[in-house]
Short mmCIF file of C-alpha atoms in Angstrom, two decimals:
data_model
loop_
_atom_site.label_atom_id
_atom_site.label_comp_id
_atom_site.label_asym_id
_atom_site.label_seq_id
_atom_site.Cartn_x
_atom_site.Cartn_y
_atom_site.Cartn_z
CA MET K 122 0.00 0.00 0.00
CA LEU K 123 2.89 2.37 0.71
CA GLY K 124 4.28 1.87 -2.81
CA SER K 125 0.87 2.59 -4.30
CA LEU K 126 0.52 5.69 -2.17
CA VAL K 127 3.86 6.97 -3.50
CA HIS K 128 2.91 5.99 -7.06
CA VAL K 129 -0.24 8.13 -6.97
CA GLY K 130 1.58 11.10 -5.43
CA GLY K 131 0.18 10.67 -1.94
CA MET K 132 3.58 10.50 -0.25
CA PRO K 133 7.04 11.80 -1.32
CA LEU K 134 9.38 8.98 -2.41
CA GLN K 135 12.08 9.99 0.08
CA ASP K 136 9.61 9.83 2.98
CA ALA K 137 8.64 6.31 1.99
CA LEU K 138 12.25 5.12 1.57
CA ALA K 139 13.07 6.52 5.04
CA ARG K 140 10.33 4.47 6.73
CA ARG K 141 11.53 1.91 9.29
CA ALA K 142 9.91 -1.39 10.18
CA VAL K 143 8.13 -1.36 13.55
CA ASP K 144 9.61 -4.69 14.66
CA ASP K 145 13.33 -4.66 13.68
CA GLY K 146 13.83 -1.05 12.55
CA ALA K 147 14.90 -2.07 9.03
CA LEU K 148 15.00 0.86 6.60
CA LEU K 149 12.65 0.43 3.62
CA GLY K 150 15.06 2.04 1.10
CA GLU K 151 17.94 -0.23 2.17
CA GLU K 152 15.80 -3.34 2.12
CA LEU K 153 14.52 -2.60 -1.43
CA LEU K 154 18.14 -2.28 -2.60
CA ARG K 155 19.16 -5.45 -0.77
CA ILE K 156 16.45 -7.61 -2.38
CA GLY K 157 16.83 -6.00 -5.81
CA TYR K 158 13.42 -4.28 -5.85
CA ALA K 159 14.70 -0.68 -6.07
CA GLY K 160 13.66 0.00 -9.69
CA ARG K 161 14.69 2.91 -11.86
CA ALA K 162 11.26 4.01 -13.19
CA ARG K 163 10.15 7.52 -12.31
CA VAL K 164 7.41 7.82 -9.70
CA GLY K 165 3.99 7.65 -11.35
CA CYS K 166 5.26 5.64 -14.33
CA PRO K 167 4.04 3.70 -16.09
CA CYS K 168 0.69 5.42 -16.36
CA VAL K 169 -2.08 2.99 -15.34
CA ASP K 170 -5.29 2.61 -17.38
CA SER K 171 -7.20 0.84 -14.62
CA PHE K 172 -6.40 -1.30 -11.60
CA VAL K 173 -8.17 -4.51 -10.58
CA GLU K 174 -6.86 -6.30 -7.49
CA LEU K 175 -7.48 -9.92 -6.51
CA HIS K 176 -7.24 -10.60 -2.79
CA ILE K 177 -8.44 -12.93 -0.06
CA GLU K 178 -11.27 -11.35 1.90
CA GLN K 179 -9.35 -11.36 5.21
CA GLY K 180 -12.77 -11.52 6.84
CA PRO K 181 -15.36 -14.23 7.50
CA VAL K 182 -18.33 -13.14 5.38
CA LEU K 183 -17.78 -15.08 2.12
CA ASP K 184 -16.63 -18.23 3.93
CA ARG K 185 -19.58 -18.12 6.30
CA GLU K 186 -22.13 -17.48 3.55
CA GLY K 187 -20.59 -19.98 1.11
CA ILE K 188 -20.12 -17.32 -1.59
CA ALA K 189 -17.39 -17.80 -4.21
CA ILE K 190 -16.63 -14.21 -5.25
CA GLY K 191 -16.79 -10.94 -3.33
CA VAL K 192 -17.55 -7.96 -5.58
CA VAL K 193 -15.81 -5.19 -3.66
CA GLU K 194 -17.59 -1.86 -3.89
CA GLY K 195 -14.94 0.17 -2.08
CA VAL K 196 -12.79 0.45 1.00
CA GLN K 197 -14.30 1.68 4.24
CA GLY K 198 -12.99 4.80 5.90
CA ILE K 199 -10.69 4.41 8.90
CA CYS K 200 -10.23 6.62 11.93
CA TRP K 201 -7.66 5.55 14.53
CA THR K 202 -7.44 7.55 17.73
CA GLU K 203 -5.06 7.18 20.65
CA LEU K 204 -6.50 8.45 23.94
CA THR K 205 -4.36 9.15 26.99
CA PHE K 206 -6.00 9.59 30.39
CA THR K 207 -3.87 10.99 33.21
CA GLY K 208 -5.18 10.76 36.76
CA ARG K 209 -3.62 10.13 40.14
CA SER K 210 -2.37 6.86 41.53
CA ASN K 211 -3.70 6.07 44.98
CA HIS K 212 -4.55 3.29 47.43
CA ALA K 213 -7.68 1.37 46.40
CA GLY K 214 -8.65 0.74 50.02
CA THR K 215 -8.19 4.17 51.56
CA THR K 216 -9.24 6.62 48.86
CA PRO K 217 -12.96 7.49 48.96
CA MET K 218 -14.69 7.19 45.58
CA ALA K 219 -15.40 10.95 45.49
CA LEU K 220 -11.71 11.84 45.90
CA ARG K 221 -10.39 9.59 43.11
CA GLN K 222 -8.89 10.54 39.79
CA ASP K 223 -9.08 7.05 38.33
CA ALA K 224 -7.60 7.04 34.83
CA GLY K 225 -8.32 3.34 34.35
CA MET K 226 -12.00 3.66 35.16
CA ALA K 227 -12.35 6.64 32.81
CA ALA K 228 -10.72 4.63 30.01
CA ALA K 229 -12.88 1.57 30.64
CA ARG K 230 -16.03 3.67 30.52
CA VAL K 231 -14.91 5.23 27.23
CA ALA K 232 -14.29 1.72 25.86
CA ALA K 233 -17.84 0.81 26.92
CA LEU K 234 -19.01 3.95 25.11
CA VAL K 235 -17.23 2.73 21.97
CA HIS K 236 -19.33 -0.44 22.22
CA ALA K 237 -22.48 1.66 22.62
CA LEU K 238 -21.51 3.72 19.55
CA SER K 239 -21.14 0.54 17.48
CA GLN K 240 -24.73 -0.30 18.39
CA ARG K 241 -26.05 3.22 17.90
CA PHE K 242 -24.48 3.65 14.45
CA ALA K 243 -25.02 -0.04 13.63
CA GLY K 244 -25.14 -0.89 9.91
CA ARG K 245 -21.58 -0.93 8.62
CA GLN K 246 -20.05 0.83 11.63
CA LEU K 247 -17.13 -1.11 13.12
CA ALA K 248 -15.63 -0.11 16.46
CA THR K 249 -12.70 -1.71 18.24
CA VAL K 250 -10.65 -0.96 21.34
CA GLY K 251 -7.68 -3.17 20.54
CA ALA K 252 -5.18 -1.70 23.01
CA LEU K 253 -5.71 -0.58 26.58
CA THR K 254 -2.81 -0.26 29.02
CA LEU K 255 -3.01 0.87 32.64
CA GLN K 256 -0.20 2.17 34.83
CA PRO K 257 0.87 0.86 37.31
CA ASN K 258 -1.62 -2.01 36.60
CA LEU K 259 -1.83 -3.40 40.15
CA VAL K 260 -4.89 -4.87 41.82
CA ASN K 261 -4.99 -2.45 44.78
CA VAL K 262 -3.70 0.74 43.16
CA ILE K 263 -5.93 3.25 41.36
CA ALA K 264 -4.49 3.70 37.85
CA GLN K 265 -2.34 6.79 37.36
CA SER K 266 -2.71 6.66 33.60
CA ALA K 267 -4.42 4.74 30.82
CA LEU K 268 -3.52 4.57 27.15
CA MET K 269 -6.11 3.22 24.75
CA THR K 270 -6.74 3.07 21.02
CA VAL K 271 -10.05 3.30 19.20
CA ASP K 272 -10.41 1.96 15.65
CA LEU K 273 -13.58 3.23 13.95
CA ARG K 274 -14.46 2.21 10.36
CA ASN K 275 -17.43 2.87 8.14
CA THR K 276 -18.14 2.83 4.41
CA ASP K 277 -20.06 6.09 4.93
CA GLY K 278 -17.62 8.93 5.56
CA ALA K 279 -20.24 11.23 7.12
CA LEU K 280 -21.34 8.56 9.62
CA LEU K 281 -17.70 7.82 10.41
CA GLN K 282 -17.10 11.47 11.26
CA GLN K 283 -20.27 11.53 13.39
CA ALA K 284 -19.11 8.47 15.32
CA GLN K 285 -15.66 10.01 15.80
CA GLY K 286 -17.23 13.24 17.04
CA ALA K 287 -19.44 11.34 19.49
CA LEU K 288 -16.38 9.41 20.72
CA LEU K 289 -14.36 12.54 21.48
CA ALA K 290 -17.30 14.36 23.09
CA GLY K 291 -18.08 11.32 25.25
CA ALA K 292 -14.44 10.82 26.20
CA ARG K 293 -14.16 14.46 27.29
CA ARG K 294 -17.32 14.20 29.39
CA ILE K 295 -16.23 10.97 31.09
CA ALA K 296 -12.70 12.25 31.73
CA ALA K 297 -14.17 15.35 33.38
CA GLU K 298 -16.46 13.20 35.55
CA HIS K 299 -13.40 11.36 36.86
CA GLY K 300 -11.25 14.47 37.20
CA VAL K 301 -8.61 13.08 34.84
CA LEU K 302 -6.81 14.83 32.00
CA LEU K 303 -7.53 13.63 28.47
CA SER K 304 -5.34 14.04 25.43
CA HIS K 305 -5.79 12.41 22.04
CA ARG K 306 -4.07 12.13 18.70
CA LEU K 307 -5.19 10.73 15.35
CA LEU K 308 -3.05 7.75 14.34
CA ALA K 309 -4.80 7.29 10.98
CA ASP K 310 -7.59 9.03 9.11
CA PHE K 311 -8.60 7.74 5.67
CA ALA K 312 -11.89 8.66 4.04
CA PRO K 313 -13.87 5.82 2.43
CA VAL K 314 -13.04 5.02 -1.21
CA ALA K 315 -15.74 4.03 -3.71
CA PHE K 316 -14.49 1.90 -6.59
CA ASP K 317 -15.41 2.62 -10.23
CA ALA K 318 -19.05 1.60 -10.75
CA ALA K 319 -18.52 0.27 -14.27
CA LEU K 320 -15.50 -1.78 -13.25
CA VAL K 321 -17.34 -3.15 -10.18
CA ASP K 322 -20.21 -4.20 -12.48
CA SER K 323 -17.67 -5.88 -14.73
CA VAL K 324 -16.39 -7.97 -11.79
CA GLU K 325 -19.92 -9.09 -10.98
CA ARG K 326 -20.68 -9.89 -14.63
CA ALA K 327 -17.48 -11.92 -15.03
CA ALA K 328 -18.21 -13.99 -11.93
CA ARG K 329 -21.80 -14.71 -12.94
CA ALA K 330 -20.73 -15.62 -16.48
CA GLN K 331 -18.66 -18.37 -14.88
CA GLY K 332 -21.59 -19.53 -12.76
CA LEU K 333 -20.07 -18.31 -9.53
CA SER K 334 -22.09 -16.95 -6.59
CA THR K 335 -21.36 -13.30 -5.74
CA LEU K 336 -21.85 -10.84 -2.91
CA ARG K 337 -21.27 -7.10 -3.02
CA LEU K 338 -19.35 -5.97 0.04
CA PRO K 339 -16.86 -3.32 1.18
CA SER K 340 -13.26 -4.11 1.99
CA GLY K 341 -12.55 -3.86 5.69
CA ALA K 342 -8.79 -3.75 5.26
CA GLY K 343 -6.73 -1.23 3.32
CA HIS K 344 -5.43 -2.22 -0.16
CA ASP K 345 -3.34 -0.90 -3.06
CA ALA K 346 -6.57 -0.42 -5.03
CA GLN K 347 -7.64 2.17 -2.46
CA MET K 348 -4.59 4.28 -3.35
CA LEU K 349 -4.80 3.72 -7.13
CA ALA K 350 -8.44 4.89 -7.01
CA ARG K 351 -7.01 8.42 -6.88
CA VAL K 352 -5.68 8.18 -10.42
CA CYS K 353 -7.65 5.54 -12.37
CA PRO K 354 -10.79 3.34 -12.39
CA THR K 355 -10.32 0.68 -9.73
CA ALA K 356 -12.04 -2.47 -8.47
CA MET K 357 -11.28 -5.58 -6.41
CA VAL K 358 -12.14 -9.28 -6.47
CA PHE K 359 -12.33 -11.14 -3.14
CA VAL K 360 -12.10 -14.89 -2.63
CA PRO K 361 -13.06 -16.49 0.72
CA SER K 362 -10.73 -16.68 3.75
CA ARG K 363 -11.38 -19.81 5.79
CA ASP K 364 -12.76 -18.70 9.18
CA GLY K 365 -11.88 -15.15 8.14
CA LEU K 366 -8.29 -15.66 9.28
CA SER K 367 -5.59 -13.39 7.90
CA HIS K 368 -2.03 -12.40 8.86
CA ASN K 369 -2.00 -15.74 10.63
CA VAL K 370 -0.23 -19.02 9.85
CA ARG K 371 -3.65 -20.70 9.63
CA GLU K 372 -4.80 -18.34 6.82
CA PHE K 373 -6.20 -20.56 4.04
CA THR K 374 -8.04 -20.31 0.72
CA ALA K 375 -8.58 -23.52 -1.28
CA PRO K 376 -6.72 -23.82 -4.64
CA GLU K 377 -10.01 -24.03 -6.58
CA GLN K 378 -11.20 -20.81 -4.95
CA LEU K 379 -7.95 -19.10 -5.97
CA VAL K 380 -8.46 -20.33 -9.55
CA GLN K 381 -12.01 -18.95 -9.57
CA GLY K 382 -10.74 -15.56 -8.42
CA ALA K 383 -7.95 -15.53 -10.99
CA ASN K 384 -10.42 -16.36 -13.77
CA VAL K 385 -12.71 -13.51 -12.77
CA LEU K 386 -9.73 -11.15 -12.72
CA LEU K 387 -8.69 -12.38 -16.18
CA GLN K 388 -12.18 -11.88 -17.64
CA VAL K 389 -12.47 -8.37 -16.23
CA LEU K 390 -9.12 -7.38 -17.73
CA LEU K 391 -9.98 -8.99 -21.09
CA GLU K 392 -13.26 -7.06 -21.17
CA ARG K 393 -11.40 -3.86 -20.29
CA ALA K 394 -8.79 -4.51 -23.00
CA ASP K 395 -11.56 -5.05 -25.58
CA ARG K 396 -13.10 -1.61 -25.06
CA MET R 198 0.10 -8.73 58.75
CA LEU R 199 1.27 -12.22 57.77
CA GLY R 200 3.05 -12.62 61.13
CA SER R 201 -0.10 -11.53 62.96
CA LEU R 202 -2.18 -13.96 60.95
CA VAL R 203 0.16 -16.81 61.96
CA HIS R 204 0.18 -15.61 65.58
CA VAL R 205 -3.60 -15.85 65.85
CA GLY R 206 -3.71 -19.28 64.21
CA GLY R 207 -5.04 -18.06 60.88
CA MET R 208 -2.20 -19.61 58.84
CA PRO R 209 0.19 -22.53 59.59
CA LEU R 210 3.72 -21.32 60.37
CA GLN R 211 5.26 -23.49 57.66
CA ASP R 212 2.96 -21.99 55.00
CA ALA R 213 4.04 -18.50 55.99
CA LEU R 214 7.76 -19.36 56.01
CA ALA R 215 7.40 -20.86 52.53
CA ARG R 216 5.93 -17.64 51.07
CA ARG R 217 8.02 -15.98 48.37
CA ALA R 218 8.24 -12.25 47.56
CA VAL R 219 6.39 -11.28 44.38
CA ASP R 220 9.25 -9.13 43.07
CA ASP R 221 12.49 -11.08 43.66
CA GLY R 222 11.19 -14.48 44.81
CA ALA R 223 12.97 -14.27 48.19
CA LEU R 224 11.79 -16.94 50.68
CA LEU R 225 10.29 -15.45 53.85
CA GLY R 226 11.75 -18.13 56.15
CA GLU R 227 15.27 -17.65 54.75
CA GLU R 228 15.05 -13.86 54.96
CA LEU R 229 13.92 -13.97 58.63
CA LEU R 230 16.95 -16.14 59.46
CA ARG R 231 19.27 -13.87 57.47
CA ILE R 232 18.21 -10.68 59.27
CA GLY R 233 18.04 -12.35 62.70
CA TYR R 234 14.26 -12.12 63.10
CA ALA R 235 13.54 -15.84 63.26
CA GLY R 236 12.63 -16.02 66.97
CA ARG R 237 12.26 -19.11 69.15
CA ALA R 238 8.90 -18.33 70.83
CA ARG R 239 6.04 -20.75 70.13
CA VAL R 240 3.33 -19.52 67.79
CA GLY R 241 0.62 -17.73 69.78
CA CYS R 242 3.03 -16.73 72.58
CA PRO R 243 3.15 -14.47 74.43
CA CYS R 244 -0.58 -14.25 75.06
CA VAL R 245 -1.83 -10.72 74.27
CA ASP R 246 -4.20 -8.86 76.60
CA SER R 247 -5.22 -6.27 74.01
CA PHE R 248 -3.72 -4.72 70.88
CA VAL R 249 -3.74 -1.04 69.97
CA GLU R 250 -2.00 -0.05 66.73
CA LEU R 251 -0.81 3.41 65.76
CA HIS R 252 -0.59 4.00 62.00
CA ILE R 253 -0.70 6.72 59.38
CA GLU R 254 -4.12 6.80 57.71
CA GLN R 255 -2.75 5.96 54.23
CA GLY R 256 -5.78 7.85 52.94
CA PRO R 257 -6.72 11.51 52.45
CA VAL R 258 -9.64 11.98 54.85
CA LEU R 259 -7.91 13.27 58.03
CA ASP R 260 -5.51 15.50 56.07
CA ARG R 261 -8.33 16.94 53.98
CA GLU R 262 -10.59 17.56 56.96
CA GLY R 263 -7.79 18.89 59.20
CA ILE R 264 -8.46 16.26 61.88
CA ALA R 265 -5.63 15.25 64.23
CA ILE R 266 -6.67 11.74 65.28
CA GLY R 267 -8.62 9.05 63.45
CA VAL R 268 -10.56 6.77 65.81
CA VAL R 269 -10.61 3.56 63.80
CA GLU R 270 -13.78 1.55 64.23
CA GLY R 271 -12.66 -1.46 62.26
CA VAL R 272 -11.23 -2.69 59.00
CA GLN R 273 -13.40 -2.92 55.93
CA GLY R 274 -13.92 -6.24 54.20
CA ILE R 275 -11.96 -6.95 51.05
CA CYS R 276 -12.87 -9.03 48.03
CA TRP R 277 -10.31 -9.30 45.24
CA THR R 278 -11.34 -11.10 42.06
CA GLU R 279 -9.30 -11.86 38.98
CA LEU R 280 -11.42 -12.21 35.83
CA THR R 281 -10.12 -13.79 32.64
CA PHE R 282 -12.02 -13.31 29.37
CA THR R 283 -11.06 -15.52 26.45
CA GLY R 284 -12.35 -14.60 23.02
CA ARG R 285 -10.96 -14.76 19.50
CA SER R 286 -8.37 -12.51 17.97
CA ASN R 287 -9.42 -11.09 14.60
CA HIS R 288 -8.98 -8.21 12.16
CA ALA R 289 -10.68 -5.03 13.39
CA GLY R 290 -11.49 -3.95 9.84
CA THR R 291 -12.90 -7.13 8.34
CA THR R 292 -14.80 -8.80 11.18
CA PRO R 293 -18.47 -7.73 11.38
CA MET R 294 -19.55 -6.69 14.87
CA ALA R 295 -21.99 -9.59 15.10
CA LEU R 296 -19.28 -12.20 14.42
CA ARG R 297 -16.81 -10.92 17.04
CA GLN R 298 -15.70 -12.54 20.27
CA ASP R 299 -14.06 -9.43 21.67
CA ALA R 300 -12.49 -10.23 25.04
CA GLY R 301 -11.28 -6.65 25.49
CA MET R 302 -14.70 -5.13 24.98
CA ALA R 303 -16.28 -7.60 27.39
CA ALA R 304 -13.67 -6.70 30.03
CA ALA R 305 -14.10 -2.95 29.50
CA ARG R 306 -17.87 -3.26 29.89
CA VAL R 307 -17.41 -5.24 33.12
CA ALA R 308 -15.05 -2.51 34.37
CA ALA R 309 -17.76 0.05 33.58
CA LEU R 310 -20.18 -2.17 35.51
CA VAL R 311 -17.81 -2.02 38.50
CA HIS R 312 -18.10 1.76 38.34
CA ALA R 313 -21.89 1.49 38.23
CA LEU R 314 -21.83 -0.85 41.25
CA SER R 315 -19.80 1.69 43.23
CA GLN R 316 -22.57 4.20 42.58
CA ARG R 317 -25.42 1.77 43.23
CA PHE R 318 -24.00 0.55 46.56
CA ALA R 319 -22.61 4.04 47.35
CA GLY R 320 -21.98 4.76 51.05
CA ARG R 321 -18.77 3.01 52.08
CA GLN R 322 -18.54 0.80 48.99
CA LEU R 323 -15.16 1.09 47.25
CA ALA R 324 -14.61 -0.42 43.81
CA THR R 325 -11.40 -0.44 41.78
CA VAL R 326 -10.23 -2.03 38.55
CA GLY R 327 -6.50 -1.56 39.07
CA ALA R 328 -5.24 -4.01 36.46
CA LEU R 329 -6.53 -4.67 32.95
CA THR R 330 -4.34 -6.31 30.32
CA LEU R 331 -5.34 -7.13 26.73
CA GLN R 332 -3.69 -9.59 24.36
CA PRO R 333 -2.30 -8.92 21.78
CA ASN R 334 -3.00 -5.23 22.64
CA LEU R 335 -2.78 -3.84 19.09
CA VAL R 336 -4.86 -1.03 17.62
CA ASN R 337 -6.36 -3.04 14.73
CA VAL R 338 -6.66 -6.48 16.32
CA ILE R 339 -9.69 -7.61 18.32
CA ALA R 340 -8.38 -8.77 21.71
CA GLN R 341 -7.98 -12.52 22.12
CA SER R 342 -7.96 -12.30 25.88
CA ALA R 343 -8.31 -9.85 28.73
CA LEU R 344 -7.16 -10.22 32.33
CA MET R 345 -8.58 -7.83 34.90
CA THR R 346 -8.77 -7.45 38.64
CA VAL R 347 -11.63 -6.09 40.72
CA ASP R 348 -11.02 -4.80 44.27
CA LEU R 349 -14.28 -4.40 46.23
CA ARG R 350 -14.26 -3.18 49.84
CA ASN R 351 -17.00 -2.33 52.30
CA THR R 352 -17.32 -2.04 56.08
CA ASP R 353 -20.62 -3.92 55.75
CA GLY R 354 -19.96 -7.57 54.99
CA ALA R 355 -23.45 -8.27 53.68
CA LEU R 356 -23.31 -5.35 51.23
CA LEU R 357 -19.83 -6.46 50.14
CA GLN R 358 -21.16 -9.94 49.32
CA GLN R 359 -24.10 -8.40 47.44
CA ALA R 360 -21.75 -6.26 45.36
CA GLN R 361 -19.53 -9.27 44.67
CA GLY R 362 -22.57 -11.29 43.60
CA ALA R 363 -23.73 -8.50 41.29
CA LEU R 364 -20.22 -8.29 39.80
CA LEU R 365 -20.06 -11.99 38.96
CA ALA R 366 -23.62 -12.10 37.61
CA GLY R 367 -22.98 -9.04 35.45
CA ALA R 368 -19.65 -10.37 34.21
CA ARG R 369 -21.27 -13.67 33.18
CA ARG R 370 -24.04 -11.86 31.31
CA ILE R 371 -21.64 -9.52 29.48
CA ALA R 372 -19.23 -12.34 28.62
CA ALA R 373 -22.15 -14.29 27.15
CA GLU R 374 -23.27 -11.27 25.10
CA HIS R 375 -19.79 -11.13 23.53
CA GLY R 376 -19.47 -14.88 23.08
CA VAL R 377 -16.33 -15.01 25.21
CA LEU R 378 -15.40 -17.47 27.95
CA LEU R 379 -15.16 -16.13 31.48
CA SER R 380 -13.25 -17.64 34.36
CA HIS R 381 -12.59 -16.06 37.73
CA ARG R 382 -10.71 -16.71 40.93
CA LEU R 383 -10.75 -15.02 44.31
CA LEU R 384 -7.36 -13.49 45.13
CA ALA R 385 -8.42 -12.30 48.59
CA ASP R 386 -11.57 -12.50 50.69
CA PHE R 387 -11.56 -10.96 54.16
CA ALA R 388 -14.74 -10.19 56.05
CA PRO R 389 -14.94 -6.78 57.76
CA VAL R 390 -13.54 -6.60 61.30
CA ALA R 391 -15.16 -4.45 64.03
CA PHE R 392 -12.75 -3.33 66.74
CA ASP R 393 -13.58 -3.60 70.45
CA ALA R 394 -16.16 -0.91 71.27
CA ALA R 395 -14.71 -0.13 74.72
CA LEU R 396 -11.17 0.16 73.39
CA VAL R 397 -12.36 2.37 70.47
CA ASP R 398 -14.10 4.62 73.00
CA SER R 399 -10.86 4.75 74.96
CA VAL R 400 -8.97 6.01 71.88
CA GLU R 401 -11.54 8.76 71.37
CA ARG R 402 -11.45 9.72 75.06
CA ALA R 403 -7.65 9.87 75.12
CA ALA R 404 -7.54 12.12 72.05
CA ARG R 405 -10.19 14.50 73.38
CA ALA R 406 -8.49 14.65 76.80
CA GLN R 407 -5.47 16.05 74.95
CA GLY R 408 -7.60 18.58 73.11
CA LEU R 409 -7.21 16.84 69.74
CA SER R 410 -9.89 16.77 67.05
CA THR R 411 -11.16 13.27 66.22
CA LEU R 412 -13.07 11.48 63.50
CA ARG R 413 -14.42 7.94 63.63
CA LEU R 414 -13.63 6.09 60.42
CA PRO R 415 -12.88 2.59 59.12
CA SER R 416 -9.45 1.52 57.95
CA GLY R 417 -9.28 1.07 54.21
CA ALA R 418 -6.06 -0.91 54.29
CA GLY R 419 -5.37 -4.18 56.09
CA HIS R 420 -3.45 -4.09 59.38
CA ASP R 421 -2.07 -6.36 62.10
CA ALA R 422 -4.89 -5.21 64.38
CA GLN R 423 -7.35 -6.84 61.98
CA MET R 424 -5.69 -10.21 62.63
CA LEU R 425 -5.26 -9.75 66.39
CA ALA R 426 -8.97 -8.92 66.65
CA ARG R 427 -9.56 -12.68 66.43
CA VAL R 428 -7.97 -13.26 69.84
CA CYS R 429 -8.18 -10.05 71.91
CA PRO R 430 -9.75 -6.57 72.18
CA THR R 431 -8.26 -4.43 69.44
CA ALA R 432 -8.27 -0.81 68.28
CA MET R 433 -6.25 1.56 66.10
CA VAL R 434 -5.15 5.19 66.16
CA PHE R 435 -4.68 7.00 62.84
CA VAL R 436 -2.66 10.15 62.22
CA PRO R 437 -3.00 12.09 58.95
CA SER R 438 -1.17 11.21 55.74
CA ARG R 439 -0.37 14.31 53.71
CA ASP R 440 -2.41 14.13 50.48
CA GLY R 441 -3.33 10.59 51.50
CA LEU R 442 -0.07 9.28 50.02
CA SER R 443 1.26 5.93 51.17
CA HIS R 444 3.74 3.34 49.90
CA ASN R 445 5.26 6.27 48.08
CA VAL R 446 8.51 8.21 48.62
CA ARG R 447 6.41 11.35 49.14
CA GLU R 448 4.51 9.78 52.07
CA PHE R 449 4.63 12.31 54.94
CA THR R 450 3.22 12.92 58.41
CA ALA R 451 4.54 15.90 60.41
CA PRO R 452 6.60 15.13 63.56
CA GLU R 453 4.06 16.88 65.80
CA GLN R 454 1.27 14.75 64.35
CA LEU R 455 3.31 11.62 65.08
CA VAL R 456 3.81 12.81 68.67
CA GLN R 457 0.07 13.40 69.05
CA GLY R 458 -0.64 9.88 67.85
CA ALA R 459 1.98 8.36 70.14
CA ASN R 460 0.53 10.24 73.14
CA VAL R 461 -2.97 8.94 72.38
CA LEU R 462 -1.58 5.40 72.12
CA LEU R 463 0.25 5.86 75.43
CA GLN R 464 -2.88 7.13 77.23
CA VAL R 465 -5.01 4.27 75.91
CA LEU R 466 -2.47 1.71 77.14
CA LEU R 467 -2.11 3.44 80.51
CA GLU R 468 -5.90 3.39 80.93
CA ARG R 469 -5.97 -0.28 79.95
CA ALA R 470 -3.15 -1.09 82.39
CA ASP R 471 -5.03 0.70 85.19
CA ARG R 472 -8.14 -1.47 84.91
#
């Protein structure tokens, strides 16, 4: 995705080459040279007519529904927020409830609010608190601080912004109730991307022509096609992920399902080439 | 407190000597020998007539109210529970809300319930979620598991048991709503202890005779007196803790406050000796 972002002019080449891996700190530019992938083409070349991407779903929907081909209509918008609550550490047995500045309790209540938001916005609203860390994290000590992340996603950009607004307003209110300081920063903020309607129709047509079952759905994860959508007509073809597993050694898609996906991709490109 | 518990017959001596420190794993029996504190007296000897303990409050009430002497009526009951939620790790962007088994969200909602319980039981009910740990604790990964602790305390043993019952019932319901497994274990369970009414009165009398302001209050923390109360009349004298700080390098009680506390203790013991 980073390469695609650079290709479409969304990030300067030098910034991308200077990126380091989170785990071992490897420098992207050095690693591309080392493995022989540092090409000589100018950024943005060659010019792309259209971009169709075949991918495993990385989610459980197709597998669960027994559908062969996912016709991807776009990529949902993503809003990642890191919230930091700073209170005051104190003895859990001797500090009256009214005198506490409990950062952990404030964070937990905001996480519960995130759950409530997922129900209130329902539909295609996804809401996750993946990380939540208390300090000092001891049974009988009121937490001094809490660090949590909120991952909100929606195919509807306006709803996503509403949910994000409700999150921040609720977090401020709850932090004030507990007398703790709240700070936040956006870790990621991508608007939803809608793929090219004609190309999406072409994916559906190609699948049906081969007698394959289809389902229109958004992509939950980010993809190169999301970046290329800035410069050319774009679409995606999904094949099922067993149990929805991805980025996991147990990730699996049967060979015949891969063949079906590849054939749909081929037909879409042939149709596009015949225009 | 452990020594007092052994003294009153609440724990076998060998079990206490075999205890290891949480931080460096040091064996209690070996450390007592090393520092010359492994005495030869039989457990339970000498027989104690009464036990009056002078201590800093370790809480903010006396300091905040400007009271010189806390007349401790007893030690509140403590119930520590460790809750483990086991769900299924999955991609935060591709897993529909209805197909999630989000251990982190279940835990956060139970923590919010703990807050609600503290308000529902109000009065002298204390409720703390000091520790909450998610795995894998990543922004875009639904938590596979969550480990949290709940510290409930109340001077009223029946209310404490009601709150504990409401906690476990609520945790089971929330875990079921999220499709996650819940297991729990009690880390500590001490019923409230009421000190000897005559001895408590004696503490109050001694303080007032010296012109000191007093406040009757329970002890939030555990103390030796709580253990000795099983075998003899017991009471405690509290002096203020500045800002309620305890187990902290900034813990402070002014020398004159310490003297006031020591004089109250002395008068109580003199009165007891004069019976």
